[in-house]
């Protein structure tokens, strides 16, 4: 079983729509959670960290559900520039390595 | 300021040859990480350095892979006797310190193709 699993998508949405997707993680000892964004043939870049109480950063909202071991990302009022692959990333408390999901592809159309 | 740089950006090699990939972290970053990303796969952690030390080499896929870091800065990842399954994008990242919640900044990667 993969450590981090994501729905690969693609999610095709019109501009202005809301899109949300989850990822699940298998290691109950995971303590740190992140969403990274990766544009086509580019390097991953940190989008936001995910905190236990959930957090917002502009149009992006991240939630963590420890009991069910999943993380979600919601994008409101989506823009064309939001088109990318979103990588779910977790790290265990005693481990410096990051475990990446394979990514969820979002395409925002005009 | 300058980000993480990697060279070469692309490398095509023949099966059985050795290759060396280079990573220049952000100046002042003490922690450095290597990952690889195969087509359609998530990033796979390979190894991390705190300064020049790599305490955990268990992520390296085989003994054909080795990595070193000298002077607390530049790192090289060497793959000996390359195989076709080594074809992937090799990504390097650095962070200011080695800490779980510390943001890792990625370089553009080296695309390796083994024929």
Short mmCIF file of N, CA, C and O in Angstrom, two decimals, chain A:
data_model
loop_
_atom_site.label_atom_id
_atom_site.label_comp_id
_atom_site.label_asym_id
_atom_site.label_seq_id
_atom_site.Cartn_x
_atom_site.Cartn_y
_atom_site.Cartn_z
N UNK A 1 0.85 -1.20 0.00
CA UNK A 1 0.00 0.00 0.00
C UNK A 1 0.88 1.24 0.00
O UNK A 1 1.85 1.33 0.74
N UNK A 2 0.55 2.23 -0.84
CA UNK A 2 1.34 3.45 -0.89
C UNK A 2 1.12 4.25 0.38
O UNK A 2 0.04 4.23 0.97
N UNK A 3 2.17 4.99 0.79
CA UNK A 3 2.04 5.80 2.00
C UNK A 3 1.04 6.93 1.84
O UNK A 3 0.35 7.28 2.79
N UNK A 4 1.00 7.51 0.67
CA UNK A 4 0.10 8.63 0.39
C UNK A 4 -0.62 8.35 -0.91
O UNK A 4 0.03 8.09 -1.93
N UNK A 5 -1.93 8.38 -0.88
CA UNK A 5 -2.71 8.09 -2.09
C UNK A 5 -3.59 9.27 -2.43
O UNK A 5 -4.21 9.88 -1.55
N UNK A 6 -3.64 9.58 -3.71
CA UNK A 6 -4.46 10.68 -4.21
C UNK A 6 -5.25 10.24 -5.41
O UNK A 6 -4.79 9.41 -6.20
N UNK A 7 -6.42 10.83 -5.57
CA UNK A 7 -7.18 10.69 -6.80
C UNK A 7 -6.42 11.46 -7.87
O UNK A 7 -6.21 12.65 -7.75
N UNK A 8 -5.99 10.78 -8.93
CA UNK A 8 -5.18 11.47 -9.94
C UNK A 8 -5.94 12.52 -10.74
O UNK A 8 -5.34 13.38 -11.38
N UNK A 9 -7.28 12.44 -10.72
CA UNK A 9 -8.08 13.34 -11.53
C UNK A 9 -8.05 12.87 -12.98
O UNK A 9 -7.95 11.67 -13.23
N UNK A 10 -8.09 13.74 -13.97
CA UNK A 10 -8.05 15.20 -13.78
C UNK A 10 -9.41 15.77 -13.39
O UNK A 10 -10.44 15.22 -13.73
N UNK A 11 -9.34 16.87 -12.67
CA UNK A 11 -10.52 17.65 -12.36
C UNK A 11 -10.53 18.82 -13.36
O UNK A 11 -9.63 19.65 -13.34
N UNK A 12 -11.54 18.81 -14.22
CA UNK A 12 -11.70 19.89 -15.19
C UNK A 12 -12.82 20.79 -14.74
O UNK A 12 -13.97 20.34 -14.66
N UNK A 13 -12.50 22.04 -14.43
CA UNK A 13 -13.53 22.94 -13.89
C UNK A 13 -13.48 24.26 -14.63
O UNK A 13 -12.43 24.68 -15.13
N UNK A 14 -14.63 24.97 -14.69
CA UNK A 14 -14.64 26.29 -15.31
C UNK A 14 -14.08 27.32 -14.33
O UNK A 14 -14.11 27.14 -13.11
N UNK A 15 -13.60 28.41 -14.89
CA UNK A 15 -13.15 29.53 -14.05
C UNK A 15 -14.24 29.92 -13.08
O UNK A 15 -15.43 29.95 -13.43
N UNK A 16 -13.84 30.21 -11.85
CA UNK A 16 -14.80 30.65 -10.85
C UNK A 16 -15.42 29.53 -10.05
O UNK A 16 -16.05 29.77 -9.01
N UNK A 17 -15.23 28.30 -10.49
CA UNK A 17 -15.81 27.16 -9.78
C UNK A 17 -14.99 26.84 -8.53
O UNK A 17 -13.86 27.29 -8.36
N UNK A 18 -15.60 26.03 -7.68
CA UNK A 18 -14.91 25.49 -6.51
C UNK A 18 -14.54 24.04 -6.80
O UNK A 18 -15.35 23.29 -7.34
N UNK A 19 -13.35 23.68 -6.46
CA UNK A 19 -12.92 22.30 -6.67
C UNK A 19 -12.27 21.82 -5.37
O UNK A 19 -11.57 22.58 -4.70
N UNK A 20 -12.55 20.58 -5.01
CA UNK A 20 -11.98 20.02 -3.78
C UNK A 20 -11.57 18.58 -4.01
O UNK A 20 -12.21 17.86 -4.79
N UNK A 21 -10.51 18.17 -3.36
CA UNK A 21 -10.04 16.80 -3.48
C UNK A 21 -9.27 16.43 -2.21
O UNK A 21 -8.83 17.29 -1.45
N UNK A 22 -9.17 15.11 -2.02
CA UNK A 22 -8.57 14.58 -0.80
C UNK A 22 -7.32 13.78 -1.10
O UNK A 22 -7.06 13.40 -2.25
N UNK A 23 -6.58 13.50 -0.04
CA UNK A 23 -5.59 12.45 -0.11
C UNK A 23 -5.64 11.68 1.20
O UNK A 23 -6.05 12.22 2.23
N UNK A 24 -5.27 10.43 1.17
CA UNK A 24 -5.22 9.62 2.37
C UNK A 24 -3.79 9.19 2.63
O UNK A 24 -2.99 9.04 1.69
N UNK A 25 -3.46 9.00 3.91
CA UNK A 25 -2.11 8.57 4.27
C UNK A 25 -2.21 7.36 5.18
O UNK A 25 -3.16 7.20 5.93
N UNK A 26 -1.22 6.50 5.11
CA UNK A 26 -1.31 5.22 5.80
C UNK A 26 -0.60 5.22 7.16
O UNK A 26 -0.94 4.41 8.02
N UNK A 27 0.36 6.10 7.35
CA UNK A 27 1.16 6.09 8.58
C UNK A 27 0.48 6.95 9.65
O UNK A 27 0.47 8.18 9.56
N UNK A 28 -0.06 6.29 10.67
CA UNK A 28 -0.77 7.03 11.72
C UNK A 28 0.18 7.91 12.54
O UNK A 28 -0.27 8.78 13.28
N UNK A 29 1.49 7.68 12.40
CA UNK A 29 2.47 8.50 13.12
C UNK A 29 2.80 9.79 12.38
O UNK A 29 3.59 10.60 12.86
N UNK A 30 2.20 9.99 11.23
CA UNK A 30 2.47 11.21 10.45
C UNK A 30 2.08 12.44 11.27
O UNK A 30 1.04 12.46 11.92
N UNK A 31 2.94 13.44 11.24
CA UNK A 31 2.72 14.63 12.06
C UNK A 31 2.68 15.92 11.25
O UNK A 31 2.13 16.91 11.72
N UNK A 32 3.30 15.91 10.11
CA UNK A 32 3.38 17.14 9.32
C UNK A 32 2.75 16.89 7.96
O UNK A 32 2.97 15.85 7.35
N UNK A 33 2.00 17.89 7.50
CA UNK A 33 1.23 17.71 6.29
C UNK A 33 1.32 18.98 5.45
O UNK A 33 1.30 20.08 5.98
N UNK A 34 1.44 18.77 4.15
CA UNK A 34 1.63 19.90 3.24
C UNK A 34 0.89 19.63 1.94
O UNK A 34 0.67 18.50 1.55
N UNK A 35 0.57 20.71 1.25
CA UNK A 35 0.20 20.64 -0.15
C UNK A 35 1.27 21.38 -0.94
O UNK A 35 1.61 22.52 -0.63
N UNK A 36 1.81 20.69 -1.96
CA UNK A 36 2.73 21.30 -2.90
C UNK A 36 2.02 21.40 -4.23
O UNK A 36 1.12 20.62 -4.55
N UNK A 37 2.48 22.34 -5.04
CA UNK A 37 1.95 22.50 -6.38
C UNK A 37 3.09 22.24 -7.37
O UNK A 37 4.22 22.68 -7.15
N UNK A 38 2.76 21.51 -8.44
CA UNK A 38 3.77 21.25 -9.47
C UNK A 38 3.18 21.56 -10.84
O UNK A 38 2.21 20.93 -11.25
N UNK A 39 3.76 22.53 -11.52
CA UNK A 39 3.36 22.82 -12.89
C UNK A 39 4.08 21.86 -13.82
O UNK A 39 5.13 21.28 -13.48
N UNK A 40 3.54 21.73 -15.02
CA UNK A 40 4.06 20.75 -15.98
C UNK A 40 5.56 20.93 -16.21
O UNK A 40 6.02 22.03 -16.56
N UNK A 41 6.32 19.89 -15.97
CA UNK A 41 7.77 19.86 -16.21
C UNK A 41 8.52 20.89 -15.36
O UNK A 41 9.60 21.36 -15.73
N UNK A 42 7.92 21.25 -14.23
CA UNK A 42 8.58 22.17 -13.30
C UNK A 42 8.77 21.48 -11.96
O UNK A 42 8.24 20.40 -11.72
N UNK A 43 9.52 22.15 -11.08
CA UNK A 43 9.75 21.57 -9.76
C UNK A 43 8.56 21.82 -8.84
O UNK A 43 7.83 22.80 -9.02
N UNK A 44 8.35 20.98 -7.83
CA UNK A 44 7.29 21.22 -6.85
C UNK A 44 7.59 22.47 -6.03
O UNK A 44 8.74 22.77 -5.71
N UNK A 45 6.52 23.18 -5.67
CA UNK A 45 6.66 24.36 -4.80
C UNK A 45 5.63 24.26 -3.70
O UNK A 45 4.48 23.87 -3.95
N UNK A 46 6.02 24.62 -2.49
CA UNK A 46 5.10 24.56 -1.37
C UNK A 46 3.92 25.50 -1.58
O UNK A 46 4.10 26.69 -1.85
N UNK A 47 2.73 24.95 -1.49
CA UNK A 47 1.51 25.76 -1.57
C UNK A 47 1.10 26.19 -0.16
O UNK A 47 0.91 27.37 0.10
N UNK A 48 0.97 25.23 0.73
CA UNK A 48 0.62 25.55 2.11
C UNK A 48 0.86 24.37 3.01
O UNK A 48 0.80 23.22 2.58
N UNK A 49 1.15 24.66 4.27
CA UNK A 49 1.17 23.63 5.29
C UNK A 49 -0.26 23.39 5.74
O UNK A 49 -1.13 24.24 5.55
N UNK A 50 -0.52 22.24 6.32
CA UNK A 50 -1.85 21.89 6.79
C UNK A 50 -1.79 21.74 8.30
O UNK A 50 -1.01 20.92 8.82
N UNK A 51 -2.60 22.50 9.00
CA UNK A 51 -2.59 22.46 10.45
C UNK A 51 -3.80 21.69 10.96
O UNK A 51 -4.80 21.54 10.27
N UNK A 52 -3.70 21.23 12.20
CA UNK A 52 -4.72 20.35 12.76
C UNK A 52 -6.11 20.98 12.74
O UNK A 52 -7.11 20.29 12.52
N UNK A 53 -6.16 22.28 12.95
CA UNK A 53 -7.45 22.96 13.03
C UNK A 53 -7.95 23.38 11.66
O UNK A 53 -9.00 24.00 11.54
N UNK A 54 -7.18 23.07 10.62
CA UNK A 54 -7.53 23.53 9.29
C UNK A 54 -7.06 24.97 9.10
O UNK A 54 -6.92 25.72 10.06
N UNK A 55 -6.76 25.33 7.87
CA UNK A 55 -6.26 26.67 7.63
C UNK A 55 -6.57 27.12 6.21
O UNK A 55 -6.77 26.31 5.32
N UNK A 56 -6.62 28.44 6.09
CA UNK A 56 -6.91 29.07 4.80
C UNK A 56 -5.74 29.92 4.37
O UNK A 56 -5.05 30.52 5.20
N UNK A 57 -5.57 30.00 3.07
CA UNK A 57 -4.59 30.93 2.51
C UNK A 57 -5.22 31.49 1.24
O UNK A 57 -5.18 30.86 0.18
N UNK A 58 -5.87 32.63 1.39
CA UNK A 58 -6.58 33.21 0.26
C UNK A 58 -7.72 32.31 -0.19
O UNK A 58 -8.62 31.98 0.59
N UNK A 59 -7.66 31.87 -1.43
CA UNK A 59 -8.74 31.04 -1.98
C UNK A 59 -8.55 29.56 -1.66
O UNK A 59 -9.38 28.73 -2.06
N UNK A 60 -7.50 29.21 -0.98
CA UNK A 60 -7.18 27.82 -0.69
C UNK A 60 -7.47 27.49 0.77
O UNK A 60 -7.08 28.23 1.67
N UNK A 61 -8.17 26.37 0.97
CA UNK A 61 -8.47 25.91 2.33
C UNK A 61 -8.02 24.46 2.47
O UNK A 61 -8.38 23.62 1.64
N UNK A 62 -7.25 24.19 3.51
CA UNK A 62 -6.78 22.83 3.76
C UNK A 62 -7.38 22.33 5.06
O UNK A 62 -7.55 23.08 6.02
N UNK A 63 -7.76 21.06 5.07
CA UNK A 63 -8.31 20.43 6.27
C UNK A 63 -7.57 19.13 6.53
O UNK A 63 -7.12 18.46 5.60
N UNK A 64 -7.48 18.79 7.82
CA UNK A 64 -6.84 17.54 8.23
C UNK A 64 -7.82 16.76 9.07
O UNK A 64 -8.43 17.31 10.00
N UNK A 65 -7.98 15.50 8.77
CA UNK A 65 -8.82 14.61 9.56
C UNK A 65 -7.93 13.46 10.02
O UNK A 65 -7.67 12.51 9.28
N UNK A 66 -7.44 13.56 11.25
CA UNK A 66 -6.51 12.54 11.76
C UNK A 66 -7.19 11.19 11.97
O UNK A 66 -6.60 10.15 11.75
N UNK A 67 -8.44 11.24 12.42
CA UNK A 67 -9.15 9.98 12.71
C UNK A 67 -9.28 9.12 11.46
O UNK A 67 -9.09 7.91 11.50
N UNK A 68 -9.59 9.77 10.35
CA UNK A 68 -9.74 9.04 9.09
C UNK A 68 -8.49 9.09 8.23
O UNK A 68 -8.47 8.53 7.14
N UNK A 69 -7.48 9.80 8.70
CA UNK A 69 -6.19 9.89 8.02
C UNK A 69 -6.34 10.41 6.59
O UNK A 69 -5.90 9.75 5.62
N UNK A 70 -6.99 11.56 6.48
CA UNK A 70 -7.02 12.20 5.18
C UNK A 70 -6.86 13.70 5.31
O UNK A 70 -7.11 14.29 6.36
N UNK A 71 -6.41 14.28 4.20
CA UNK A 71 -6.19 15.71 4.10
C UNK A 71 -6.98 16.18 2.88
O UNK A 71 -7.08 15.44 1.89
N UNK A 72 -7.53 17.35 2.95
CA UNK A 72 -8.26 17.86 1.81
C UNK A 72 -7.74 19.24 1.41
O UNK A 72 -7.14 19.95 2.21
N UNK A 73 -7.96 19.56 0.16
CA UNK A 73 -7.65 20.90 -0.35
C UNK A 73 -8.85 21.39 -1.13
O UNK A 73 -9.39 20.65 -1.97
N UNK A 74 -9.28 22.59 -0.84
CA UNK A 74 -10.40 23.21 -1.55
C UNK A 74 -9.91 24.50 -2.16
O UNK A 74 -9.24 25.31 -1.49
N UNK A 75 -10.24 24.67 -3.43
CA UNK A 75 -9.87 25.90 -4.15
C UNK A 75 -11.17 26.61 -4.53
O UNK A 75 -12.00 26.05 -5.25
N UNK A 76 -11.33 27.82 -4.04
CA UNK A 76 -12.52 28.62 -4.36
C UNK A 76 -12.21 29.56 -5.50
O UNK A 76 -11.07 29.98 -5.70
N UNK A 77 -13.27 29.94 -6.23
CA UNK A 77 -13.13 30.94 -7.29
C UNK A 77 -11.89 30.64 -8.14
O UNK A 77 -11.00 31.48 -8.30
N UNK A 78 -11.85 29.45 -8.69
CA UNK A 78 -10.64 28.99 -9.37
C UNK A 78 -10.27 29.88 -10.56
O UNK A 78 -11.13 30.40 -11.27
N UNK A 79 -8.97 30.04 -10.75
CA UNK A 79 -8.40 30.84 -11.83
C UNK A 79 -7.70 29.93 -12.83
O UNK A 79 -7.30 28.81 -12.49
N UNK A 80 -7.51 30.43 -14.02
CA UNK A 80 -6.78 29.66 -15.03
C UNK A 80 -5.39 29.27 -14.50
O UNK A 80 -4.89 28.18 -14.77
N UNK A 81 -4.81 30.17 -13.73
CA UNK A 81 -3.45 29.93 -13.21
C UNK A 81 -3.39 28.87 -12.13
O UNK A 81 -2.30 28.47 -11.71
N UNK A 82 -4.56 28.41 -11.68
CA UNK A 82 -4.58 27.32 -10.69
C UNK A 82 -4.36 25.96 -11.35
O UNK A 82 -4.20 24.95 -10.65
N UNK A 83 -4.39 25.92 -12.66
CA UNK A 83 -4.17 24.66 -13.38
C UNK A 83 -2.77 24.13 -13.05
O UNK A 83 -1.76 24.80 -13.32
N UNK A 84 -2.72 22.95 -12.47
CA UNK A 84 -1.45 22.38 -12.02
C UNK A 84 -1.74 21.00 -11.44
O UNK A 84 -2.89 20.55 -11.38
N UNK A 85 -0.69 20.33 -11.02
CA UNK A 85 -0.84 19.09 -10.25
C UNK A 85 -0.56 19.41 -8.79
O UNK A 85 0.44 20.05 -8.47
N UNK A 86 -1.45 18.98 -7.93
CA UNK A 86 -1.34 19.28 -6.50
C UNK A 86 -0.88 18.01 -5.79
O UNK A 86 -1.52 16.95 -5.89
N UNK A 87 0.23 18.14 -5.09
CA UNK A 87 0.87 17.00 -4.43
C UNK A 87 0.59 17.04 -2.93
O UNK A 87 0.83 18.05 -2.27
N UNK A 88 0.09 15.95 -2.43
CA UNK A 88 -0.16 15.79 -1.00
C UNK A 88 1.12 15.22 -0.38
O UNK A 88 1.69 14.26 -0.90
N UNK A 89 1.58 15.82 0.71
CA UNK A 89 2.87 15.44 1.28
C UNK A 89 2.72 15.27 2.78
O UNK A 89 2.13 16.12 3.46
N UNK A 90 3.27 14.18 3.31
CA UNK A 90 3.23 13.95 4.75
C UNK A 90 4.61 13.56 5.25
O UNK A 90 5.46 13.09 4.49
N UNK A 91 4.81 13.77 6.53
CA UNK A 91 6.06 13.40 7.16
C UNK A 91 5.77 12.87 8.56
O UNK A 91 4.94 13.44 9.27
N UNK A 92 6.45 11.79 8.92
CA UNK A 92 6.28 11.23 10.26
C UNK A 92 7.06 12.07 11.27
O UNK A 92 7.97 12.82 10.90
N UNK A 93 6.71 11.94 12.52
CA UNK A 93 7.29 12.80 13.54
C UNK A 93 8.78 12.54 13.72
O UNK A 93 9.52 13.41 14.14
N UNK A 94 9.22 11.33 13.41
CA UNK A 94 10.61 11.00 13.67
C UNK A 94 11.41 10.86 12.38
O UNK A 94 12.44 10.20 12.34
N UNK A 95 10.91 11.47 11.33
CA UNK A 95 11.50 11.20 10.02
C UNK A 95 11.59 12.50 9.24
O UNK A 95 10.61 13.24 9.15
N UNK A 96 12.73 12.78 8.66
CA UNK A 96 12.88 14.00 7.89
C UNK A 96 12.51 13.83 6.44
O UNK A 96 12.53 14.79 5.69
N UNK A 97 12.19 12.63 6.04
CA UNK A 97 11.84 12.48 4.63
C UNK A 97 10.38 12.85 4.45
O UNK A 97 9.56 12.66 5.34
N UNK A 98 10.09 13.41 3.31
CA UNK A 98 8.72 13.72 2.92
C UNK A 98 8.20 12.60 2.03
O UNK A 98 8.91 12.13 1.15
N UNK A 99 6.97 12.17 2.29
CA UNK A 99 6.33 11.17 1.43
C UNK A 99 5.30 11.89 0.57
O UNK A 99 4.40 12.54 1.09
N UNK A 100 5.46 11.76 -0.73
CA UNK A 100 4.62 12.47 -1.68
C UNK A 100 3.58 11.54 -2.29
O UNK A 100 3.87 10.39 -2.63
N UNK A 101 2.37 12.07 -2.47
CA UNK A 101 1.42 11.39 -3.31
C UNK A 101 1.77 11.63 -4.78
O UNK A 101 2.61 12.48 -5.10
N UNK A 102 1.11 10.88 -5.65
CA UNK A 102 1.40 10.99 -7.08
C UNK A 102 0.79 12.24 -7.70
O UNK A 102 1.11 12.60 -8.84
N UNK A 103 -0.11 12.91 -6.95
CA UNK A 103 -0.64 14.18 -7.43
C UNK A 103 -2.05 14.11 -7.98
O UNK A 103 -2.48 13.06 -8.49
N UNK A 104 -2.77 15.20 -7.84
CA UNK A 104 -4.10 15.38 -8.42
C UNK A 104 -4.01 16.51 -9.42
O UNK A 104 -3.59 17.61 -9.08
N UNK A 105 -4.39 16.22 -10.65
CA UNK A 105 -4.30 17.22 -11.71
C UNK A 105 -5.59 18.03 -11.79
O UNK A 105 -6.68 17.46 -11.85
N UNK A 106 -5.45 19.32 -11.77
CA UNK A 106 -6.58 20.25 -11.89
C UNK A 106 -6.38 21.09 -13.14
O UNK A 106 -5.30 21.67 -13.33
N UNK A 107 -7.40 21.14 -13.96
CA UNK A 107 -7.37 22.00 -15.14
C UNK A 107 -8.55 22.95 -15.06
O UNK A 107 -9.71 22.51 -14.97
N UNK A 108 -8.26 24.24 -15.08
CA UNK A 108 -9.29 25.27 -15.04
C UNK A 108 -9.45 25.83 -16.44
O UNK A 108 -8.46 26.28 -17.05
N UNK A 109 -10.65 25.79 -16.97
CA UNK A 109 -10.88 26.25 -18.34
C UNK A 109 -11.64 27.57 -18.34
O UNK A 109 -12.41 27.88 -17.44
N UNK A 110 -11.38 28.33 -19.37
CA UNK A 110 -12.02 29.65 -19.50
C UNK A 110 -13.51 29.51 -19.83
O UNK A 110 -13.93 28.52 -20.43
#
